[in-house]
Short mmCIF file of C-alpha atoms and ligand atoms in Angstrom, two decimals:
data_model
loop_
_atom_site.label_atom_id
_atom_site.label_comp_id
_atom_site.label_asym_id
_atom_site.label_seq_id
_atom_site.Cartn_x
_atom_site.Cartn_y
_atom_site.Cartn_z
CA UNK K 27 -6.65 -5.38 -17.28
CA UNK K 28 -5.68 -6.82 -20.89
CA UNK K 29 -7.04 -10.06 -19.25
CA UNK K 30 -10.38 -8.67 -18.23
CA UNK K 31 -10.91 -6.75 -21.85
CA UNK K 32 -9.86 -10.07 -23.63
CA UNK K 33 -12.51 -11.74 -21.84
CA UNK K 34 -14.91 -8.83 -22.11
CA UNK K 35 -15.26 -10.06 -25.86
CA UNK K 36 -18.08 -12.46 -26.81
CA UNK K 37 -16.08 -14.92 -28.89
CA UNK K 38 -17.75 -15.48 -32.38
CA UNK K 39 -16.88 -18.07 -34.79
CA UNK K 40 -13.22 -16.76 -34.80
CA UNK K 41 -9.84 -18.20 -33.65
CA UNK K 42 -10.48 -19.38 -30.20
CA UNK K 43 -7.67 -20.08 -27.80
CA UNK K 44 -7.75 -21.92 -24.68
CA UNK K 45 -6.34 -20.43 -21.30
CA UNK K 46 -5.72 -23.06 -18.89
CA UNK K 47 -5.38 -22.07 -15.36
CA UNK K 48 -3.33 -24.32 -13.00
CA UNK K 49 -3.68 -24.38 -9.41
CA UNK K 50 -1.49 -26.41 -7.11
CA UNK K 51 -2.49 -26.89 -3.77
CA UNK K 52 0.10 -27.35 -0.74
CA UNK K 53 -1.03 -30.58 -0.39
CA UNK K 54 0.03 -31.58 -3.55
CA UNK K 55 -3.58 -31.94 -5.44
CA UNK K 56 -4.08 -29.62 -8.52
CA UNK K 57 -6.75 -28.36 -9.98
CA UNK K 58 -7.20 -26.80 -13.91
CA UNK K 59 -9.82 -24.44 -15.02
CA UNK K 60 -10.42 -23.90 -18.93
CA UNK K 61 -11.82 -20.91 -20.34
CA UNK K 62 -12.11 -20.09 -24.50
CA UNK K 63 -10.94 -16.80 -25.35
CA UNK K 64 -10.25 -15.11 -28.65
CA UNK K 65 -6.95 -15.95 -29.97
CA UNK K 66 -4.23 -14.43 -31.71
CA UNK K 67 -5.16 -12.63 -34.94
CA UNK K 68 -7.97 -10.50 -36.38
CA UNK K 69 -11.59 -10.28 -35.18
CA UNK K 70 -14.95 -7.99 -35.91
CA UNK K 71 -16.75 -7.86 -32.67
CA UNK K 72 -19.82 -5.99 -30.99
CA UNK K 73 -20.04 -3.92 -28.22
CA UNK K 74 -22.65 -2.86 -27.05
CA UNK K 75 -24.32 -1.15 -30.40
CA UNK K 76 -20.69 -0.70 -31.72
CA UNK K 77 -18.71 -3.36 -34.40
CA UNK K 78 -15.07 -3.48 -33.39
CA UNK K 79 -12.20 -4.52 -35.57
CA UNK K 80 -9.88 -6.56 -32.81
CA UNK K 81 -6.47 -7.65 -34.25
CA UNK K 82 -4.34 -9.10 -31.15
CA UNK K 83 -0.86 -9.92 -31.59
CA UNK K 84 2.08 -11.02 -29.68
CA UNK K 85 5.25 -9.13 -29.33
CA UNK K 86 8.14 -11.71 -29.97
CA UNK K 87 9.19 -13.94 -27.43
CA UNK K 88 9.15 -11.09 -24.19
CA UNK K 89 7.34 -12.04 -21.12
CA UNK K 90 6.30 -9.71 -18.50
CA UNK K 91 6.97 -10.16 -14.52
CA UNK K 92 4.36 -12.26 -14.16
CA UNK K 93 5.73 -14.75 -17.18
CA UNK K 94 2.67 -13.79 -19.53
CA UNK K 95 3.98 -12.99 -22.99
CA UNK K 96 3.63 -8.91 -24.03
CA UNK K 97 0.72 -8.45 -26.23
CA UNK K 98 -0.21 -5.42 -27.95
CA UNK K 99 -4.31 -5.31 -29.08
CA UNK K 100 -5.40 -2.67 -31.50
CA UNK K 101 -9.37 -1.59 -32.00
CA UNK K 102 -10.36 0.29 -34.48
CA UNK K 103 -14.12 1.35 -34.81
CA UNK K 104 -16.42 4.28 -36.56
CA UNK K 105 -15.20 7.73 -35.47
CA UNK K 106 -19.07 8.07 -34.83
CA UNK K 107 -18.24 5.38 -31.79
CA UNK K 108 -15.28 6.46 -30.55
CA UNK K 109 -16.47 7.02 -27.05
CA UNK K 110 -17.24 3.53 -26.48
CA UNK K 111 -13.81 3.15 -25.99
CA UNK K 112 -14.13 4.84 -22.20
CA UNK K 113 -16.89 2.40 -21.72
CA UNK K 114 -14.91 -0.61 -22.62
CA UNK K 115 -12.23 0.54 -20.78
CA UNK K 116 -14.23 1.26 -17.48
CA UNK K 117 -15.61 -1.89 -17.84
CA UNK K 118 -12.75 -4.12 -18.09
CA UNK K 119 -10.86 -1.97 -15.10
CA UNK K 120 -13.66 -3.03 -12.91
CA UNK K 121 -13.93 -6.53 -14.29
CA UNK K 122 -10.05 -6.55 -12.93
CA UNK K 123 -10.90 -5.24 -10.08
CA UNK K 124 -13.29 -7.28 -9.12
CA UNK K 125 -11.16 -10.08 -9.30
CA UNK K 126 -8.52 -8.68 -6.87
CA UNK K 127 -11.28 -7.07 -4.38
CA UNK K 128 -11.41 -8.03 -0.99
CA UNK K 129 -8.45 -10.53 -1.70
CA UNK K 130 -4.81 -10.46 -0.45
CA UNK K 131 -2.08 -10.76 -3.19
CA UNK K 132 1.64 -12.47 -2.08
CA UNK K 133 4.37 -12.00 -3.95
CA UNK K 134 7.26 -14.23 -3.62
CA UNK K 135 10.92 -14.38 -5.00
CA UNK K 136 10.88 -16.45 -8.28
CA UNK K 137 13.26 -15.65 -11.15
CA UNK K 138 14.85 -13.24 -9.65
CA UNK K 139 12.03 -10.96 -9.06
CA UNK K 140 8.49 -10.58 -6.96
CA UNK K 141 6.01 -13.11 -8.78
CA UNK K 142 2.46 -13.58 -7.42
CA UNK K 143 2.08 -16.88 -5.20
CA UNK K 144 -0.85 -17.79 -7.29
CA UNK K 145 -4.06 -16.00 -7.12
CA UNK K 146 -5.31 -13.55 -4.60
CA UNK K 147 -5.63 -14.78 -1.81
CA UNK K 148 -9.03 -14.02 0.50
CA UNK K 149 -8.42 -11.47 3.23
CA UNK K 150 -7.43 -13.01 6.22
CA UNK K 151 -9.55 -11.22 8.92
CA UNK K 152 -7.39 -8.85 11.33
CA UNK K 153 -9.46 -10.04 14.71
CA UNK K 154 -8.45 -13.62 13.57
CA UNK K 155 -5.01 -13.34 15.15
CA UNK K 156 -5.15 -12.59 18.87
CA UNK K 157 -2.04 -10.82 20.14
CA UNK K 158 -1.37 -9.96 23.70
CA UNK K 159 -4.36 -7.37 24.72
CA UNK K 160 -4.09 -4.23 22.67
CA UNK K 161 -0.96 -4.94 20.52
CA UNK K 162 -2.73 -5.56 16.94
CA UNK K 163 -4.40 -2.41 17.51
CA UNK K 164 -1.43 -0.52 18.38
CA UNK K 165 0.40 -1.91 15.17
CA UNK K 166 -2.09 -1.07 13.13
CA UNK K 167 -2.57 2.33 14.44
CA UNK K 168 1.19 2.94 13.60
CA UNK K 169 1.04 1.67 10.50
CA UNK K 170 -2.14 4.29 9.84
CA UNK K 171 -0.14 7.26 11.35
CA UNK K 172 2.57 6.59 9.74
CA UNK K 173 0.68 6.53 5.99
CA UNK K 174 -1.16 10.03 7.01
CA UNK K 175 1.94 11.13 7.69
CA UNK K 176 3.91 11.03 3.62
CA UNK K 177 3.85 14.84 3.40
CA UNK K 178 5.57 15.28 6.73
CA UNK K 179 8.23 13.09 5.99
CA UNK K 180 8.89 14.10 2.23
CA UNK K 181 8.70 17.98 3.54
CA UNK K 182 12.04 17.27 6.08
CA UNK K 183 13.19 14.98 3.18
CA UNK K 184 13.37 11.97 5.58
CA UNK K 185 13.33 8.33 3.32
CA UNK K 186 9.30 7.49 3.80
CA UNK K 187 9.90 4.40 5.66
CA UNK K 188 8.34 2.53 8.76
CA UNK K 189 10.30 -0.85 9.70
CA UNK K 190 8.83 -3.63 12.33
CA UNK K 191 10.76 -5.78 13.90
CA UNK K 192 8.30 -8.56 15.23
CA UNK K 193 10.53 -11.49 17.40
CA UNK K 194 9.32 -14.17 19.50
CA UNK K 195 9.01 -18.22 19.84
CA UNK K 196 7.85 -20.22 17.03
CA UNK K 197 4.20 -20.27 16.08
CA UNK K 198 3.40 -16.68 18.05
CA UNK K 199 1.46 -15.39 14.83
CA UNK K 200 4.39 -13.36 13.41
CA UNK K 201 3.72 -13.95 9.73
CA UNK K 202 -0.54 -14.71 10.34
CA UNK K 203 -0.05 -11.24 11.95
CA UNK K 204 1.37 -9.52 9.06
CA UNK K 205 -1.20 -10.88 6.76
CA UNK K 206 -3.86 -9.84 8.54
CA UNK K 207 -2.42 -6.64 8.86
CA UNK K 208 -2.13 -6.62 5.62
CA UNK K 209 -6.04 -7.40 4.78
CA UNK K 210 -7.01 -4.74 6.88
CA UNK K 211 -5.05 -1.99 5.66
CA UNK K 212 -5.84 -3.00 1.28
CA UNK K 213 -2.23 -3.79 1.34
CA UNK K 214 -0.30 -6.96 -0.41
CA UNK K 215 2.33 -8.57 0.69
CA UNK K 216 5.99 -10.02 -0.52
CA UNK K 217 7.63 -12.23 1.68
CA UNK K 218 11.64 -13.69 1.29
CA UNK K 219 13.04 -15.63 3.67
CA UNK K 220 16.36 -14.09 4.55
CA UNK K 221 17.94 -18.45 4.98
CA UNK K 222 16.54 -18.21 1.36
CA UNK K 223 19.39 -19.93 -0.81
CA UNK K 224 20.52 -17.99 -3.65
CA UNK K 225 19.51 -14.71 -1.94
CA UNK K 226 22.52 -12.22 -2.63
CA UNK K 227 22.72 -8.93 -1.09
CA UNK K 228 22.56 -7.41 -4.43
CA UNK K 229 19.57 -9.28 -5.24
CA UNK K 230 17.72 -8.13 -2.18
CA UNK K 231 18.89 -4.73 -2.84
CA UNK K 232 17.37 -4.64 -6.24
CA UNK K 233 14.38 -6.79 -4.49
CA UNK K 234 13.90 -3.84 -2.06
CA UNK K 235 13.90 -1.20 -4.45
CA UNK K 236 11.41 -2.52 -7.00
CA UNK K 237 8.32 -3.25 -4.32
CA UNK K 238 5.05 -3.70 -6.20
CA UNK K 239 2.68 -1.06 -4.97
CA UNK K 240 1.02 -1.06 -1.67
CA UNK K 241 3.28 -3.96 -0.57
CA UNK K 242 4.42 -4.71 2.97
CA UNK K 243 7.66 -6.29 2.50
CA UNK K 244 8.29 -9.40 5.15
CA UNK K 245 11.08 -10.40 6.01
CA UNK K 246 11.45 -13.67 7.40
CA UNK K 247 14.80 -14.95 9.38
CA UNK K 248 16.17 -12.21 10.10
CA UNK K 249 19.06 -13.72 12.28
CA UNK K 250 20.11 -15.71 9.18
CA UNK K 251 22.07 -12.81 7.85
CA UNK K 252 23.69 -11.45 11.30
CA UNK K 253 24.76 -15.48 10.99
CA UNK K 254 26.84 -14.25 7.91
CA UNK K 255 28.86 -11.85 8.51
CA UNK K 256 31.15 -12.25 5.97
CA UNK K 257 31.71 -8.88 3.56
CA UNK K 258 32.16 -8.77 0.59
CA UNK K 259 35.06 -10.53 -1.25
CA UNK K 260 37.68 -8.39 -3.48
CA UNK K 261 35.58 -8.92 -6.64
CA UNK K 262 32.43 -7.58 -5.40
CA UNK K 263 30.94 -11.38 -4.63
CA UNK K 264 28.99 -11.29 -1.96
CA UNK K 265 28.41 -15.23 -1.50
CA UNK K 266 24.95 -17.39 -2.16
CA UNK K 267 23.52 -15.39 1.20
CA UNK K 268 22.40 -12.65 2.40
CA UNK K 269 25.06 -10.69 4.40
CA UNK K 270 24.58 -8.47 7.36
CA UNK K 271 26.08 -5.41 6.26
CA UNK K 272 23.62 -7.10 2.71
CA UNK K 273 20.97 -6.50 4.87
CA UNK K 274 21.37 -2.95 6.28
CA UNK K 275 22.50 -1.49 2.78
CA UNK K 276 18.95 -2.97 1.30
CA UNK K 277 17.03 -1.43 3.90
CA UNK K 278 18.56 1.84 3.62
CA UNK K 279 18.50 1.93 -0.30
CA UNK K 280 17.50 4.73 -2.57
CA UNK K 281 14.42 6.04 -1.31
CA UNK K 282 11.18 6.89 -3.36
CA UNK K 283 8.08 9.48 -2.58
CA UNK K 284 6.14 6.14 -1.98
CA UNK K 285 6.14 4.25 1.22
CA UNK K 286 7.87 1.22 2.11
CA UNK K 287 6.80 -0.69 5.19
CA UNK K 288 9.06 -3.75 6.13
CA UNK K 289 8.42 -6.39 8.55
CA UNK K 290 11.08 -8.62 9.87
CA UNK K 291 10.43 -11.56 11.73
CA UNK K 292 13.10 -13.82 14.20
CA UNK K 293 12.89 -16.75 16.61
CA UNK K 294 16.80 -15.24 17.70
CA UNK K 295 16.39 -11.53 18.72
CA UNK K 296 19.52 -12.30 20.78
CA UNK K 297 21.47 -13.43 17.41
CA UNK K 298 20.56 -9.60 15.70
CA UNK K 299 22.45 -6.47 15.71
CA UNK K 300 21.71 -3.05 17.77
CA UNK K 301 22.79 -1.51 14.24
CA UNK K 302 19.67 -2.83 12.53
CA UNK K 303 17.52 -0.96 15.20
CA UNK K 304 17.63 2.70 13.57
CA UNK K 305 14.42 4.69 12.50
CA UNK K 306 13.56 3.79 9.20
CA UNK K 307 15.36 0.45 9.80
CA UNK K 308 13.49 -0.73 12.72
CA UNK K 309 11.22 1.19 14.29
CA UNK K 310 9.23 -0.88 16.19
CA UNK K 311 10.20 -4.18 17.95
CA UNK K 312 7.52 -6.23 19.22
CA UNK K 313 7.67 -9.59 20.98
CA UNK K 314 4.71 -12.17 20.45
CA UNK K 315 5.21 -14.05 23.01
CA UNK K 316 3.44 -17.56 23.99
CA UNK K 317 -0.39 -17.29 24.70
CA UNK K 318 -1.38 -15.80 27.76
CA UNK K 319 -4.87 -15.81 29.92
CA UNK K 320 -6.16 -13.10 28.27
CA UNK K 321 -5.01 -14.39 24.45
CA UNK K 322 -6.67 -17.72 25.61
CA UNK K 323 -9.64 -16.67 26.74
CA UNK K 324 -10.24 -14.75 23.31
CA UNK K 325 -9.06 -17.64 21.08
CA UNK K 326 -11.26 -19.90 23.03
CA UNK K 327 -14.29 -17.65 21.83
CA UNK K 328 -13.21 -17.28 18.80
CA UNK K 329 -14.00 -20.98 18.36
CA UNK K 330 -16.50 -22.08 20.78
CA UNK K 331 -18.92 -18.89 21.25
CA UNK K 332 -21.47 -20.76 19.75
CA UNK K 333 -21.48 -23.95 21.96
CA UNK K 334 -20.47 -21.64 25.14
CA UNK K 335 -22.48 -18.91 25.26
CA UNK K 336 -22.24 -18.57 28.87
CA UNK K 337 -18.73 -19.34 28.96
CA UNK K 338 -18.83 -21.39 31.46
CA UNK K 339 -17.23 -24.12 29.79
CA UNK K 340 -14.22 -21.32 28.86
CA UNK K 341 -14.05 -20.93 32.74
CA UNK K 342 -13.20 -24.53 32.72
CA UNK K 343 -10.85 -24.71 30.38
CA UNK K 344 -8.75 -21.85 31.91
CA UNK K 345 -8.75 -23.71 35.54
CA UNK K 346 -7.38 -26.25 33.92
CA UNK K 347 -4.98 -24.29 32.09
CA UNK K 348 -3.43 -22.29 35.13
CA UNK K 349 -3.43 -26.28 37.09
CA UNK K 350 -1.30 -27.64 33.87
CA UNK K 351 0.84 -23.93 34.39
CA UNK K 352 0.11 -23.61 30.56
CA UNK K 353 -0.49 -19.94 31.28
CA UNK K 354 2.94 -17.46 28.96
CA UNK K 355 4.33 -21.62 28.10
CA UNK K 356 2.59 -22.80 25.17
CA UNK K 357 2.20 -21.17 21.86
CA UNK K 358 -0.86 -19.77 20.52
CA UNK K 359 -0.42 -22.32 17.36
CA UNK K 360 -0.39 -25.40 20.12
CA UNK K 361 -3.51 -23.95 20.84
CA UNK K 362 -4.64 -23.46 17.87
CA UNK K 363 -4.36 -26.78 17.03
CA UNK K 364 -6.00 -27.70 20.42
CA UNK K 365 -9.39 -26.07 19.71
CA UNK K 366 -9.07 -27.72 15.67
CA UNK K 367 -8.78 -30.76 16.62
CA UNK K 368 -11.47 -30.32 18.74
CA UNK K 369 -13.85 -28.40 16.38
CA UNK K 370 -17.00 -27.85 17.46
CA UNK K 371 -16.49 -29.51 20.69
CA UNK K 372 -15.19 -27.39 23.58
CA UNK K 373 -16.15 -30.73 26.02
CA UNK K 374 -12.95 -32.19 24.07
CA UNK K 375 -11.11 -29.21 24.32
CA UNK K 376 -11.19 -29.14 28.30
CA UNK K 377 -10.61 -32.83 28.52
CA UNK K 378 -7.53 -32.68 26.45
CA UNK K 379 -5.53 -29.35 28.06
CA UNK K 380 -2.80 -32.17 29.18
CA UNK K 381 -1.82 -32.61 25.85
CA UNK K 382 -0.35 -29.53 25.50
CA UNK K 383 1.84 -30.05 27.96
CA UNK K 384 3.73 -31.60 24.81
CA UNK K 385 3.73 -28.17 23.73
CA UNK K 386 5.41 -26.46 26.39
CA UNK K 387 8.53 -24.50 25.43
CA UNK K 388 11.14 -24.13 28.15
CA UNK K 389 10.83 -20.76 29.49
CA UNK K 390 14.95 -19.77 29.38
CA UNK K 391 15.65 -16.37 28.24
CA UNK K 392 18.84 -15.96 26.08
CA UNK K 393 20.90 -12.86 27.12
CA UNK K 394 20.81 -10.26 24.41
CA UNK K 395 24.41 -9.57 22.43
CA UNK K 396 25.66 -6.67 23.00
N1 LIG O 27 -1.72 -15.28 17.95
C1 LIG O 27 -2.37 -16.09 17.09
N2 LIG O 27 -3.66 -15.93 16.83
C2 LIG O 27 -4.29 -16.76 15.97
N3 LIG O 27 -3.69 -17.77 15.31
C3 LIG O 27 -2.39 -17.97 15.54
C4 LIG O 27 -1.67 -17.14 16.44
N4 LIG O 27 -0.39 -17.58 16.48
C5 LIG O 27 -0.30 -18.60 15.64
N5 LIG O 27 -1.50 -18.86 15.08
C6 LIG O 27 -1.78 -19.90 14.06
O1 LIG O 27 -0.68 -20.80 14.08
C7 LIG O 27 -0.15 -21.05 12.78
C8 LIG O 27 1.31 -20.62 12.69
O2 LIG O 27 1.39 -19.22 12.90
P1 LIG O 27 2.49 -18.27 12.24
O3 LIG O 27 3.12 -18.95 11.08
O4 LIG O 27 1.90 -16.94 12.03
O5 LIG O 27 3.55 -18.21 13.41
P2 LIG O 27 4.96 -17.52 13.39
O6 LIG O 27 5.11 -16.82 14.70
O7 LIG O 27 5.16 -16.71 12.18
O8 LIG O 27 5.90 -18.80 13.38
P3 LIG O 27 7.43 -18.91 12.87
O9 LIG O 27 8.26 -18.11 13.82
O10 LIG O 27 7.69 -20.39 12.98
O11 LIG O 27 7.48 -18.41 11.47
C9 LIG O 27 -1.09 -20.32 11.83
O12 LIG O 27 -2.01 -21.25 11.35
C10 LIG O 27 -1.80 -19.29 12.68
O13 LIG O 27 -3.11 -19.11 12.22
#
């Protein structure tokens, strides 16, 4: 909100600063955006009919969470103005707003604590991950009951938490799930990698119990700390990984009044625990499994409804499918990248089904430890 109000300010001929904004893409290009804004120090400005004595300062050398220094801004006007103060303030909160509106934010682990992955990100839309028939819309309808439901909980004193435990082959739409979910529910997300290096238990612990609001935590890997079982040494050391018993003690931390809704995500259910499956741990386990007719048929008009209409090109596609036995054997990211590569084309799409043969993941269940 500082952010919005500094920029709310028409910049006279005062101390000007310049914000750069830096932007790296994942494919390595980068791209920097330059905007003047009034600097440190004292300015008279006008608002709206009002003249406004600005004097913006820094405090020290502290930086907030988000590595932007503290700054404290004082405005002083005519007691005969005061009220434009609301106006201003109204103004800027929806100028910040604005910003974040409609958008996605993803925290990450980064100095020890949950740091946006750059900006907002646009909301990914929840119909644009097909599950098997029915299961978004079940998830989601949990996740709804479950945030009507904070009274009920808090009223038995039960710790207001809903845990997920979403397993399955490679490229099933575990994490695209999760952000989806999270567009369609106004929620933001912060992901960790549980193979993360450097993750201690403590760390997660204190990770876990300092969310930002409206956050699904996701947690990805979840075999990697059932890999490491070691406990805790003498000293209280925990080692440079997360630890199983790590794990369980950060999901069950000190509870708060506000909700916590954690996703975990595994390739290895068989590699996991029973212990982790307990209400509030996980409540929910869910396998996304590889793409099956009905997942195909919908991805296939999700990219080609315009050029098959009829679908008789989709009818097509799926004979060839079934011939191939592609049907619960390929993932739907394999087919994903199908139907991209063939964008715009569903001729290209039929005529290259064989290639996902590549794709095919051998269909050998892993007995589940007991
Ligand atoms: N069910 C699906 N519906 C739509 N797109 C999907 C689906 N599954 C995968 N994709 C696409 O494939 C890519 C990889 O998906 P994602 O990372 O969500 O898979 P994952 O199951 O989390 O994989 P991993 O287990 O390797 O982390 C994304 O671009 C995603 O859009």
């Amino acid at each position: 909100m500082v952010e919005a109000l500094i920029r709310r300010f028409t910049p006279g001929l005062h101390h000007l600063q310049i914000k750069t904004a830096s932007q790296k893409t994942p494919g390595g290009a980068s791209h920097t955006h330059f905007s003047l804004v009034p600097g440190h120090g004292k300015h008279i400005l006008r608002f709206k009919n009002a003249f406004i004595a600005v004097d913006r300062q820094r405090e020290g050398k502290s930086f907030d969470a988000q590595g932007q220094p503290f700054e404290t801004i004082k405005l002083t006007t005519l007691y005969a103005h005061r009220h434009i103060f609301e106006d201003m303030f109204s103004e800027a909160h929806s100028l910040s707003m604005q910003s974040i509106e409609g958008k996605t934010m993803v925290y990450t682990l980064r100095n020890m604590t949950w740091m946006p992955l750059g900006d907002a990100k646009r909301k990914r839309p929840f119909d644009s991950v097909v599950l098997e028939e029915g299961m978004a819309e079940m998830i989601r309808d949990d996740v709804r009951e479950f945030l009507n439901a904070r009274t009920w909980y808090l009223d038995r004193g039960i710790p207001y938490r809903r845990g997920y435990l979403l397993h399955g082959p490679p490229g099933t739409g575990k994490t695209s799930f999760v952000q989806a979910l999270a567009g369609e529910l106004d929620f933001n997300i912060a992901m960790l990698s549980l193979s993360q290096r450097g993750l201690t238990d403590d760390l997660l612990n204190q990770l876990m119990l300092n969310l930002p609001p409206r956050t699904f935590v996701l947690l990805e890997d979840a075999d990697a700390a059932f890999n490491n079982r070691r406990q805790r040494d003498e000293d209280g050391f925990s080692g440079a990984t997360v630890t199983f018993s790590g794990l369980l003690n950060a999901l069950d931390g000190v509870a708060s009044a506000e909700e916590r809704i954690a996703f975990m995500t595994t390739n290895h259910i068989e590699r996991l625990d029973d212990a982790l499956i307990r209400p509030g741990r996980v409540d929910m386990t869910l396998r996304l499994g590889e793409a099956t007719l009905w997942q195909m048929e919908q991805m296939w008009d999700r990219f080609y409804a315009h050029q098959d209409p009829d679908g008789s090109k989709r009818t097509l596609f799926i004979e060839r499918v079934e011939q191939y036995g592609l049907v619960n054997s390929v993932s739907t990211a394999a087919l994903q990248g199908l139907f991209l590569y063939n964008k715009d084309d569903p001729d290209g799409a039929v005529n290259m089904v064989g290639q996902l043969l590549m794709a095919k993941t051998p269909t050998m269940e892993v007995p589940k430890k007991n």
